[in-house]
Amino acid sequence: MQKTDLYDVVVCGGGPAGFIAAITAARSGARTALVERYGFLGGMATAGFVAPLSVFTYNGKTVIGGIPWEFCERLQQMGGGLMEKPLGNYAFEPELYKLCCQRMVLEAGVELYLHSWISGCTYGESGINSVELLSKSGTESIFGKVFIDCTGDADLAHHAGVPMQPDEGKPLQPLSTYFVLSGVDTSTPRMQEAMHHNRQGVNCQCEEIRAELIAHRDEWGIPEFGGPWFCTTLQPGVVTVNMTRTAADATSRADLTRAECELREQVFKMAAVLKEHFPEFARSYVSAVAVQAGIRETRRIAGAHTISAEEYVNAVHYPDSVSRGAHPIDVHVAAGPSQNVTFLKTPAYVPYRALYAPGFPNLLVAGRCISADKTAFASLRVQASCMGTGQAAGVAAAMAVRDGVPVAGVNVAELTGRLTSLGACLEGITDHQ
């Protein structure tokens, strides 16, 4: 087994939470490594085509700022991003997204471990000692002082033995495989409205097409579906499509394998239905299928504080608030096309205590791994919120290393002050033109 030098911060998972956490930690002075199983960064945005990134602004004002906002601005300058105001959903071109976050990570001095799969970790009296990787080079051990789990499925936390949230007697939200259709007539009023997610307080699914799909479901042989949601890729005639779905536990190898095969069949069935029955898609074709299914829900840690539905809906402000969320509480059902959506009146808050668990002194989590009940999580699982918690975890990890303290011992006043100086919006929504 190969061993690496000791890093200050090791980030596991290069999705929206992970690459932001790595950039933030490195810019804060920590020697940082970033581990990612694919050969590119971006996670659900680039491996899953999950678009748009939701939600950066609310009522026309910024909710998620700082390095996540900088990323959006840089990607837009490259011609690969579009902020849809006033809702603040961010449409993007996936290949330029990969390039932009790669550039920002490398510019920050982060050492990348791509094509590397986490297989376990070692643990001692002071916490996690190393994360174990499998790759083409064989097995490797990466040693660190503080670790951040941004795997989405809480893989590192699971290997370390962190307790997880109960299932609350409710099923997991379903998986969906996004796909890209080219040759679409995106000039029609229906498609122009559907593929730009800029309407606050409404579900941005295409209601006209949805009604037809429901009315002809048996006749057209349509499997389980949701939406449909279409999103611009900023390329003429090209949209991402979110409409497939199946129930599965994405932490189970067997269940995930079954789900991926089923969803791939659904992709081509749905594409054929759109092509045959809707004029905008008469000349369309599948030009890409997501590398992996979009995962809405798996493991979440039982942290020092669990964000409750009541706290979230009422926008409770915590003394240790480090990020926010503005996406509706969005619960997809696995059987049938329905979806339960509750829109927030005020953007909610995320406390630092939801990013770590008692008894694990050098482990932080960000993104889908954070400590929240199923209702609050149904809003916080989206990618802009994941970026916000990644930013908080990156700053906190660097501070813990600098001060030689457990993650729970980080000076909260300094943490929130540093996040605010980066541009995080912790006391209220901020004007951002």
Short mmCIF file of C-alpha atoms in Angstrom, two decimals:
data_model
loop_
_atom_site.label_atom_id
_atom_site.label_comp_id
_atom_site.label_asym_id
_atom_site.label_seq_id
_atom_site.Cartn_x
_atom_site.Cartn_y
_atom_site.Cartn_z
CA MET A 1 0.00 0.00 0.00
CA GLN A 2 1.32 3.41 -1.00
CA LYS A 3 1.36 6.22 1.55
CA THR A 4 1.20 9.95 0.96
CA ASP A 5 2.55 12.89 2.90
CA LEU A 6 0.41 14.41 5.61
CA TYR A 7 -2.14 16.94 4.37
CA ASP A 8 -3.78 19.59 6.49
CA VAL A 9 -7.20 18.96 4.93
CA VAL A 10 -8.43 16.01 2.88
CA VAL A 11 -11.72 16.54 1.03
CA CYS A 12 -13.52 13.41 -0.18
CA GLY A 13 -15.83 13.98 -3.14
CA GLY A 14 -15.37 16.55 -5.91
CA GLY A 15 -18.98 17.59 -6.45
CA PRO A 16 -20.46 21.04 -5.75
CA ALA A 17 -19.78 20.80 -2.00
CA GLY A 18 -16.38 19.16 -2.40
CA PHE A 19 -14.64 21.32 -4.95
CA ILE A 20 -15.84 24.46 -3.18
CA ALA A 21 -14.63 23.06 0.18
CA ALA A 22 -11.22 22.26 -1.31
CA ILE A 23 -10.79 25.70 -2.89
CA THR A 24 -11.84 27.41 0.32
CA ALA A 25 -9.53 25.33 2.54
CA ALA A 26 -6.56 25.85 0.23
CA ARG A 27 -7.15 29.60 -0.06
CA SER A 28 -7.32 29.67 3.76
CA GLY A 29 -3.75 28.40 3.94
CA ALA A 30 -4.27 24.65 4.37
CA ARG A 31 -2.36 22.07 2.36
CA THR A 32 -5.35 20.38 0.74
CA ALA A 33 -6.06 17.16 -1.17
CA LEU A 34 -9.27 16.46 -3.09
CA VAL A 35 -10.34 12.88 -3.82
CA GLU A 36 -12.81 12.16 -6.64
CA ARG A 37 -13.86 8.84 -8.17
CA TYR A 38 -14.34 10.21 -11.70
CA GLY A 39 -11.76 11.82 -13.96
CA PHE A 40 -13.44 15.21 -13.63
CA LEU A 41 -15.04 17.41 -10.99
CA GLY A 42 -18.60 18.66 -10.57
CA GLY A 43 -20.40 15.62 -9.21
CA MET A 44 -24.14 15.66 -9.84
CA ALA A 45 -23.79 18.73 -12.07
CA THR A 46 -21.40 17.09 -14.52
CA ALA A 47 -21.67 13.33 -13.91
CA GLY A 48 -25.43 13.56 -13.44
CA PHE A 49 -26.35 16.56 -15.67
CA VAL A 50 -28.49 17.80 -12.74
CA ALA A 51 -29.53 21.27 -13.86
CA PRO A 52 -30.08 24.00 -12.97
CA LEU A 53 -28.04 24.70 -9.83
CA SER A 54 -30.65 25.84 -7.30
CA VAL A 55 -31.05 28.42 -5.60
CA PHE A 56 -28.54 31.30 -5.36
CA THR A 57 -30.88 34.27 -5.01
CA TYR A 58 -34.28 34.92 -3.51
CA ASN A 59 -36.45 37.92 -4.30
CA GLY A 60 -33.61 39.11 -6.51
CA LYS A 61 -31.03 39.10 -3.70
CA THR A 62 -28.13 36.75 -3.03
CA VAL A 63 -28.55 33.90 -0.56
CA ILE A 64 -25.48 31.81 -1.42
CA GLY A 65 -22.46 34.07 -1.98
CA GLY A 66 -18.69 33.98 -1.73
CA ILE A 67 -16.68 31.38 -3.64
CA PRO A 68 -19.81 29.65 -5.03
CA TRP A 69 -20.89 32.97 -6.52
CA GLU A 70 -17.36 33.55 -7.84
CA PHE A 71 -17.55 30.17 -9.57
CA CYS A 72 -20.82 31.16 -11.24
CA GLU A 73 -19.36 34.46 -12.42
CA ARG A 74 -16.26 32.78 -13.84
CA LEU A 75 -18.29 30.13 -15.62
CA GLN A 76 -20.54 32.81 -17.09
CA GLN A 77 -17.48 34.69 -18.35
CA MET A 78 -16.42 31.47 -20.12
CA GLY A 79 -19.80 31.31 -21.86
CA GLY A 80 -20.91 28.33 -19.81
CA GLY A 81 -23.35 29.72 -17.26
CA LEU A 82 -26.53 31.78 -16.96
CA MET A 83 -28.07 33.10 -13.71
CA GLU A 84 -31.85 33.02 -14.07
CA LYS A 85 -33.13 35.93 -11.96
CA PRO A 86 -35.11 36.58 -9.81
CA LEU A 87 -35.22 32.92 -8.69
CA GLY A 88 -31.45 32.48 -8.88
CA ASN A 89 -31.33 29.10 -10.58
CA TYR A 90 -28.11 28.71 -12.54
CA ALA A 91 -28.15 27.03 -15.95
CA PHE A 92 -24.83 25.72 -17.25
CA GLU A 93 -23.00 23.89 -20.01
CA PRO A 94 -21.57 20.71 -18.39
CA GLU A 95 -18.20 20.53 -20.20
CA LEU A 96 -17.29 24.14 -19.42
CA TYR A 97 -18.43 23.55 -15.83
CA LYS A 98 -15.85 20.74 -15.57
CA LEU A 99 -13.14 23.02 -16.92
CA CYS A 100 -14.01 25.98 -14.71
CA CYS A 101 -13.98 24.11 -11.40
CA GLN A 102 -10.82 22.24 -12.42
CA ARG A 103 -9.08 25.55 -13.09
CA MET A 104 -10.19 27.06 -9.78
CA VAL A 105 -9.12 23.99 -7.78
CA LEU A 106 -5.68 23.83 -9.38
CA GLU A 107 -5.17 27.60 -9.12
CA ALA A 108 -5.81 27.30 -5.36
CA GLY A 109 -3.00 24.75 -5.08
CA VAL A 110 -5.20 21.74 -4.30
CA GLU A 111 -3.64 18.34 -5.03
CA LEU A 112 -6.08 16.21 -7.02
CA TYR A 113 -6.62 12.48 -6.63
CA LEU A 114 -8.93 11.67 -9.55
CA HIS A 115 -9.99 8.14 -10.53
CA SER A 116 -9.80 7.25 -6.83
CA TRP A 117 -12.48 5.34 -4.94
CA ILE A 118 -12.76 5.53 -1.14
CA SER A 119 -12.65 2.01 0.31
CA GLY A 120 -12.28 2.76 4.02
CA CYS A 121 -10.35 4.71 6.61
CA THR A 122 -8.09 4.20 9.61
CA TYR A 123 -9.01 5.62 12.99
CA GLY A 124 -7.05 6.43 16.15
CA GLU A 125 -7.46 8.24 19.44
CA SER A 126 -7.28 11.65 17.76
CA GLY A 127 -9.83 10.77 15.07
CA ILE A 128 -9.45 9.66 11.47
CA ASN A 129 -5.80 9.06 10.55
CA SER A 130 -6.15 8.28 6.86
CA VAL A 131 -8.58 7.57 4.07
CA GLU A 132 -7.99 4.41 2.02
CA LEU A 133 -8.26 4.63 -1.77
CA LEU A 134 -8.47 2.20 -4.67
CA SER A 135 -7.23 3.31 -8.08
CA LYS A 136 -5.28 2.14 -11.14
CA SER A 137 -2.17 2.61 -8.99
CA GLY A 138 -3.46 0.05 -6.50
CA THR A 139 -4.26 0.97 -2.90
CA GLU A 140 -3.20 4.24 -1.31
CA SER A 141 -3.51 5.83 2.11
CA ILE A 142 -3.96 9.60 2.33
CA PHE A 143 -3.12 10.99 5.76
CA GLY A 144 -4.64 14.22 7.00
CA LYS A 145 -5.29 16.38 10.03
CA VAL A 146 -8.92 17.22 9.18
CA PHE A 147 -11.19 15.38 6.76
CA ILE A 148 -14.29 16.71 4.98
CA ASP A 149 -16.87 14.22 3.68
CA CYS A 150 -18.50 15.63 0.55
CA THR A 151 -19.31 12.27 -1.03
CA GLY A 152 -23.05 12.91 -1.02
CA ASP A 153 -23.66 9.45 0.45
CA ALA A 154 -21.59 10.09 3.62
CA ASP A 155 -19.21 7.31 2.58
CA LEU A 156 -16.28 8.44 4.72
CA ALA A 157 -18.49 9.12 7.74
CA HIS A 158 -20.04 5.67 7.28
CA HIS A 159 -16.62 4.00 7.17
CA ALA A 160 -15.62 5.91 10.32
CA GLY A 161 -18.70 4.70 12.19
CA VAL A 162 -20.59 8.00 12.47
CA PRO A 163 -24.24 7.47 13.51
CA MET A 164 -26.74 8.32 10.77
CA GLN A 165 -30.19 9.90 10.77
CA PRO A 166 -33.16 7.53 11.12
CA ASP A 167 -35.37 6.95 8.10
CA GLU A 168 -38.40 8.39 9.96
CA GLY A 169 -40.54 5.63 8.50
CA LYS A 170 -40.53 7.30 5.08
CA PRO A 171 -39.06 5.89 1.85
CA LEU A 172 -36.01 7.41 0.21
CA GLN A 173 -36.66 9.86 -2.60
CA PRO A 174 -36.26 8.22 -6.04
CA LEU A 175 -33.29 8.34 -8.38
CA SER A 176 -33.49 10.02 -11.79
CA THR A 177 -31.17 9.72 -14.76
CA TYR A 178 -30.93 12.98 -16.67
CA PHE A 179 -30.29 12.97 -20.40
CA VAL A 180 -29.48 15.50 -23.09
CA LEU A 181 -31.63 15.93 -26.18
CA SER A 182 -30.25 17.68 -29.25
CA GLY A 183 -32.22 18.76 -32.31
CA VAL A 184 -34.97 20.29 -30.16
CA ASP A 185 -36.90 23.31 -31.41
CA THR A 186 -36.12 25.54 -28.46
CA SER A 187 -37.59 28.64 -30.11
CA THR A 188 -41.25 27.94 -29.30
CA PRO A 189 -42.94 29.86 -26.46
CA ARG A 190 -43.58 26.59 -24.61
CA MET A 191 -39.93 25.57 -24.66
CA GLN A 192 -38.67 29.07 -23.90
CA GLU A 193 -40.78 29.10 -20.75
CA ALA A 194 -39.97 25.52 -19.75
CA MET A 195 -36.19 25.59 -20.14
CA HIS A 196 -35.61 28.85 -18.25
CA HIS A 197 -36.24 28.33 -14.54
CA ASN A 198 -36.78 31.93 -13.53
CA ARG A 199 -40.27 31.93 -11.99
CA GLN A 200 -40.27 32.22 -8.22
CA GLY A 201 -43.03 30.48 -6.27
CA VAL A 202 -43.99 28.01 -9.01
CA ASN A 203 -42.87 24.54 -10.00
CA CYS A 204 -40.85 24.92 -13.20
CA GLN A 205 -42.01 21.64 -14.74
CA CYS A 206 -43.58 21.84 -18.20
CA GLU A 207 -47.26 21.65 -17.27
CA GLU A 208 -48.64 21.26 -20.82
CA ILE A 209 -46.46 18.29 -21.67
CA ARG A 210 -46.97 16.81 -18.22
CA ALA A 211 -50.76 16.88 -18.64
CA GLU A 212 -50.49 15.06 -21.98
CA LEU A 213 -48.16 12.42 -20.53
CA ILE A 214 -50.54 11.73 -17.64
CA ALA A 215 -53.59 11.61 -19.93
CA HIS A 216 -51.96 9.12 -22.32
CA ARG A 217 -49.79 7.20 -19.88
CA ASP A 218 -51.31 3.76 -20.48
CA GLU A 219 -51.82 4.31 -24.22
CA TRP A 220 -48.21 5.41 -24.77
CA GLY A 221 -46.72 2.85 -22.37
CA ILE A 222 -45.06 5.45 -20.15
CA PRO A 223 -43.19 4.16 -17.08
CA GLU A 224 -42.90 6.01 -13.75
CA PHE A 225 -41.93 9.61 -14.41
CA GLY A 226 -41.70 13.04 -12.86
CA GLY A 227 -41.94 16.53 -14.27
CA PRO A 228 -40.86 16.79 -16.99
CA TRP A 229 -38.27 19.49 -16.36
CA PHE A 230 -36.22 20.86 -19.24
CA CYS A 231 -33.20 23.13 -18.83
CA THR A 232 -31.14 25.09 -21.29
CA THR A 233 -27.49 24.13 -21.81
CA LEU A 234 -26.88 27.55 -23.45
CA GLN A 235 -26.48 25.73 -26.77
CA PRO A 236 -29.17 26.19 -29.46
CA GLY A 237 -31.46 23.18 -29.82
CA VAL A 238 -30.01 21.36 -26.79
CA VAL A 239 -31.75 20.76 -23.45
CA THR A 240 -31.25 18.56 -20.41
CA VAL A 241 -34.26 16.46 -19.45
CA ASN A 242 -35.32 15.35 -15.97
CA MET A 243 -38.25 12.93 -16.05
CA THR A 244 -37.10 9.36 -15.33
CA ARG A 245 -37.39 7.90 -11.84
CA THR A 246 -37.18 4.70 -9.84
CA ALA A 247 -36.99 3.81 -6.16
CA ALA A 248 -33.60 2.54 -5.00
CA ASP A 249 -31.07 2.63 -2.19
CA ALA A 250 -28.02 4.18 -3.86
CA THR A 251 -25.75 2.93 -1.05
CA SER A 252 -26.45 -0.66 -2.15
CA ARG A 253 -24.30 -1.91 -5.02
CA ALA A 254 -26.96 -4.38 -6.17
CA ASP A 255 -29.86 -1.93 -5.92
CA LEU A 256 -27.94 0.85 -7.65
CA THR A 257 -26.96 -1.50 -10.48
CA ARG A 258 -30.59 -2.52 -10.99
CA ALA A 259 -31.73 1.11 -10.88
CA GLU A 260 -29.12 2.35 -13.38
CA CYS A 261 -30.13 -0.33 -15.90
CA GLU A 262 -33.83 0.43 -15.45
CA LEU A 263 -33.31 4.18 -15.75
CA ARG A 264 -31.26 3.85 -18.94
CA GLU A 265 -34.16 1.97 -20.53
CA GLN A 266 -36.50 4.74 -19.36
CA VAL A 267 -34.31 7.42 -20.97
CA PHE A 268 -34.78 6.03 -24.46
CA LYS A 269 -38.45 5.27 -23.90
CA MET A 270 -39.14 8.84 -22.74
CA ALA A 271 -37.05 10.31 -25.57
CA ALA A 272 -39.10 8.31 -28.10
CA VAL A 273 -42.39 9.46 -26.53
CA LEU A 274 -41.34 13.11 -26.71
CA LYS A 275 -40.17 12.72 -30.31
CA GLU A 276 -43.38 11.05 -31.46
CA HIS A 277 -45.97 13.18 -29.69
CA PHE A 278 -44.63 16.72 -29.23
CA PRO A 279 -43.66 18.94 -32.20
CA GLU A 280 -40.68 20.61 -30.48
CA PHE A 281 -39.02 17.18 -30.28
CA ALA A 282 -39.86 15.86 -33.75
CA ARG A 283 -36.22 16.00 -34.86
CA SER A 284 -34.63 15.39 -31.47
CA TYR A 285 -32.24 12.63 -30.47
CA VAL A 286 -30.41 11.51 -27.33
CA SER A 287 -26.94 13.03 -27.54
CA ALA A 288 -25.82 12.12 -23.99
CA VAL A 289 -26.96 10.16 -20.95
CA ALA A 290 -25.68 11.06 -17.50
CA VAL A 291 -22.66 9.06 -16.31
CA GLN A 292 -24.64 8.18 -13.20
CA ALA A 293 -28.17 8.48 -11.90
CA GLY A 294 -29.06 11.62 -9.99
CA ILE A 295 -29.29 10.72 -6.31
CA ARG A 296 -31.65 12.73 -4.12
CA GLU A 297 -31.27 11.05 -0.75
CA THR A 298 -29.12 8.47 1.04
CA ARG A 299 -27.20 8.79 4.33
CA ARG A 300 -27.08 11.87 6.54
CA ILE A 301 -25.10 12.11 9.75
CA ALA A 302 -26.65 12.48 13.19
CA GLY A 303 -24.76 15.67 13.99
CA ALA A 304 -24.29 17.86 17.03
CA HIS A 305 -27.49 19.56 15.87
CA THR A 306 -30.14 18.22 13.52
CA ILE A 307 -31.97 20.88 11.50
CA SER A 308 -35.69 20.31 12.00
CA ALA A 309 -38.52 21.08 9.62
CA GLU A 310 -39.92 23.63 12.07
CA GLU A 311 -36.59 25.45 12.35
CA TYR A 312 -36.12 25.41 8.61
CA VAL A 313 -39.57 26.64 7.59
CA ASN A 314 -39.44 29.40 10.22
CA ALA A 315 -35.91 30.49 9.16
CA VAL A 316 -34.53 30.14 12.69
CA HIS A 317 -31.25 32.05 12.93
CA TYR A 318 -28.63 30.15 14.95
CA PRO A 319 -25.66 31.74 16.74
CA ASP A 320 -23.44 29.53 14.56
CA SER A 321 -25.23 30.03 11.21
CA VAL A 322 -22.73 29.33 8.42
CA SER A 323 -24.88 28.96 5.31
CA ARG A 324 -28.44 29.25 4.01
CA GLY A 325 -31.04 27.53 1.87
CA ALA A 326 -33.79 28.94 -0.32
CA HIS A 327 -34.98 26.04 -2.46
CA PRO A 328 -38.53 24.83 -1.81
CA ILE A 329 -38.98 21.76 0.36
CA ASP A 330 -39.17 19.33 -2.52
CA VAL A 331 -40.18 15.71 -1.88
CA HIS A 332 -40.41 13.42 -4.92
CA VAL A 333 -42.38 10.19 -4.66
CA ALA A 334 -41.12 6.98 -6.21
CA ALA A 335 -44.51 5.63 -7.32
CA GLY A 336 -46.53 7.97 -9.53
CA PRO A 337 -45.72 11.37 -11.03
CA SER A 338 -46.57 13.46 -7.96
CA GLN A 339 -44.26 15.74 -6.00
CA ASN A 340 -44.82 17.57 -2.71
CA VAL A 341 -43.50 21.14 -2.84
CA THR A 342 -43.53 23.77 -0.08
CA PHE A 343 -42.14 27.21 -0.97
CA LEU A 344 -40.22 29.14 1.68
CA LYS A 345 -41.21 32.63 2.71
CA THR A 346 -37.72 33.44 3.97
CA PRO A 347 -34.38 31.74 3.20
CA ALA A 348 -33.43 29.32 5.98
CA TYR A 349 -30.17 28.92 7.91
CA VAL A 350 -27.68 26.09 8.45
CA PRO A 351 -25.79 25.91 11.79
CA TYR A 352 -22.15 24.87 11.94
CA ARG A 353 -23.16 22.12 14.41
CA ALA A 354 -24.96 20.31 11.57
CA LEU A 355 -21.57 19.78 9.89
CA TYR A 356 -20.00 17.54 12.53
CA ALA A 357 -20.90 14.71 14.89
CA PRO A 358 -19.94 14.37 18.57
CA GLY A 359 -17.05 11.98 19.12
CA PHE A 360 -15.44 12.52 15.71
CA PRO A 361 -12.99 15.34 16.37
CA ASN A 362 -11.45 15.83 12.94
CA LEU A 363 -14.36 15.10 10.58
CA LEU A 364 -16.65 17.62 8.92
CA VAL A 365 -19.34 16.97 6.33
CA ALA A 366 -20.91 19.16 3.67
CA GLY A 367 -23.52 18.82 0.95
CA ARG A 368 -26.05 16.00 1.15
CA CYS A 369 -24.30 14.48 4.20
CA ILE A 370 -25.30 17.20 6.69
CA SER A 371 -27.43 16.65 9.78
CA ALA A 372 -31.05 17.50 8.91
CA ASP A 373 -34.37 15.74 9.19
CA LYS A 374 -36.01 14.49 6.00
CA THR A 375 -38.16 17.59 5.54
CA ALA A 376 -35.41 20.19 5.95
CA PHE A 377 -33.09 18.00 3.89
CA ALA A 378 -35.61 18.00 1.02
CA SER A 379 -34.63 21.64 0.49
CA LEU A 380 -30.96 21.59 1.52
CA ARG A 381 -30.02 18.71 -0.80
CA VAL A 382 -29.81 21.00 -3.86
CA GLN A 383 -26.50 22.13 -5.31
CA ALA A 384 -26.27 25.82 -4.39
CA SER A 385 -26.96 24.90 -0.76
CA CYS A 386 -24.32 22.16 -1.02
CA MET A 387 -21.81 24.74 -2.24
CA GLY A 388 -22.64 26.98 0.72
CA THR A 389 -21.99 24.25 3.29
CA GLY A 390 -18.84 23.23 1.41
CA GLN A 391 -17.53 26.78 1.75
CA ALA A 392 -18.25 26.73 5.50
CA ALA A 393 -16.57 23.36 5.98
CA GLY A 394 -13.46 24.47 4.06
CA VAL A 395 -12.94 27.55 6.23
CA ALA A 396 -13.65 25.63 9.45
CA ALA A 397 -11.25 22.82 8.55
CA ALA A 398 -8.40 25.25 7.86
CA MET A 399 -9.07 27.02 11.16
CA ALA A 400 -9.08 23.74 13.10
CA VAL A 401 -5.70 22.83 11.61
CA ARG A 402 -4.25 26.28 12.27
CA ASP A 403 -5.39 26.34 15.90
CA GLY A 404 -4.78 22.65 16.63
CA VAL A 405 -8.33 22.16 17.92
CA PRO A 406 -11.12 19.65 17.21
CA VAL A 407 -13.67 20.79 14.64
CA ALA A 408 -16.14 21.40 17.48
CA GLY A 409 -13.63 23.77 19.08
CA VAL A 410 -13.37 26.19 16.18
CA ASN A 411 -14.02 29.81 17.20
CA VAL A 412 -17.52 30.34 15.81
CA ALA A 413 -17.36 34.15 15.85
CA GLU A 414 -14.18 34.07 13.77
CA LEU A 415 -15.63 31.40 11.48
CA THR A 416 -18.77 33.39 10.70
CA GLY A 417 -16.70 36.56 10.33
CA ARG A 418 -14.37 34.92 7.82
CA LEU A 419 -17.29 33.49 5.88
CA THR A 420 -18.96 36.89 5.77
CA SER A 421 -15.73 38.45 4.50
CA LEU A 422 -15.72 35.90 1.67
CA GLY A 423 -19.23 36.97 0.72
CA ALA A 424 -21.41 34.42 2.52
CA CYS A 425 -24.84 35.86 3.39
CA LEU A 426 -25.37 34.87 7.04
CA GLU A 427 -27.35 37.72 8.59
CA GLY A 428 -29.76 38.39 5.77
CA ILE A 429 -30.08 38.30 2.01
CA THR A 430 -27.68 40.69 0.32
CA ASP A 431 -27.94 42.85 -2.79
CA HIS A 432 -25.71 41.41 -5.50
CA GLN A 433 -25.96 42.89 -8.97
#
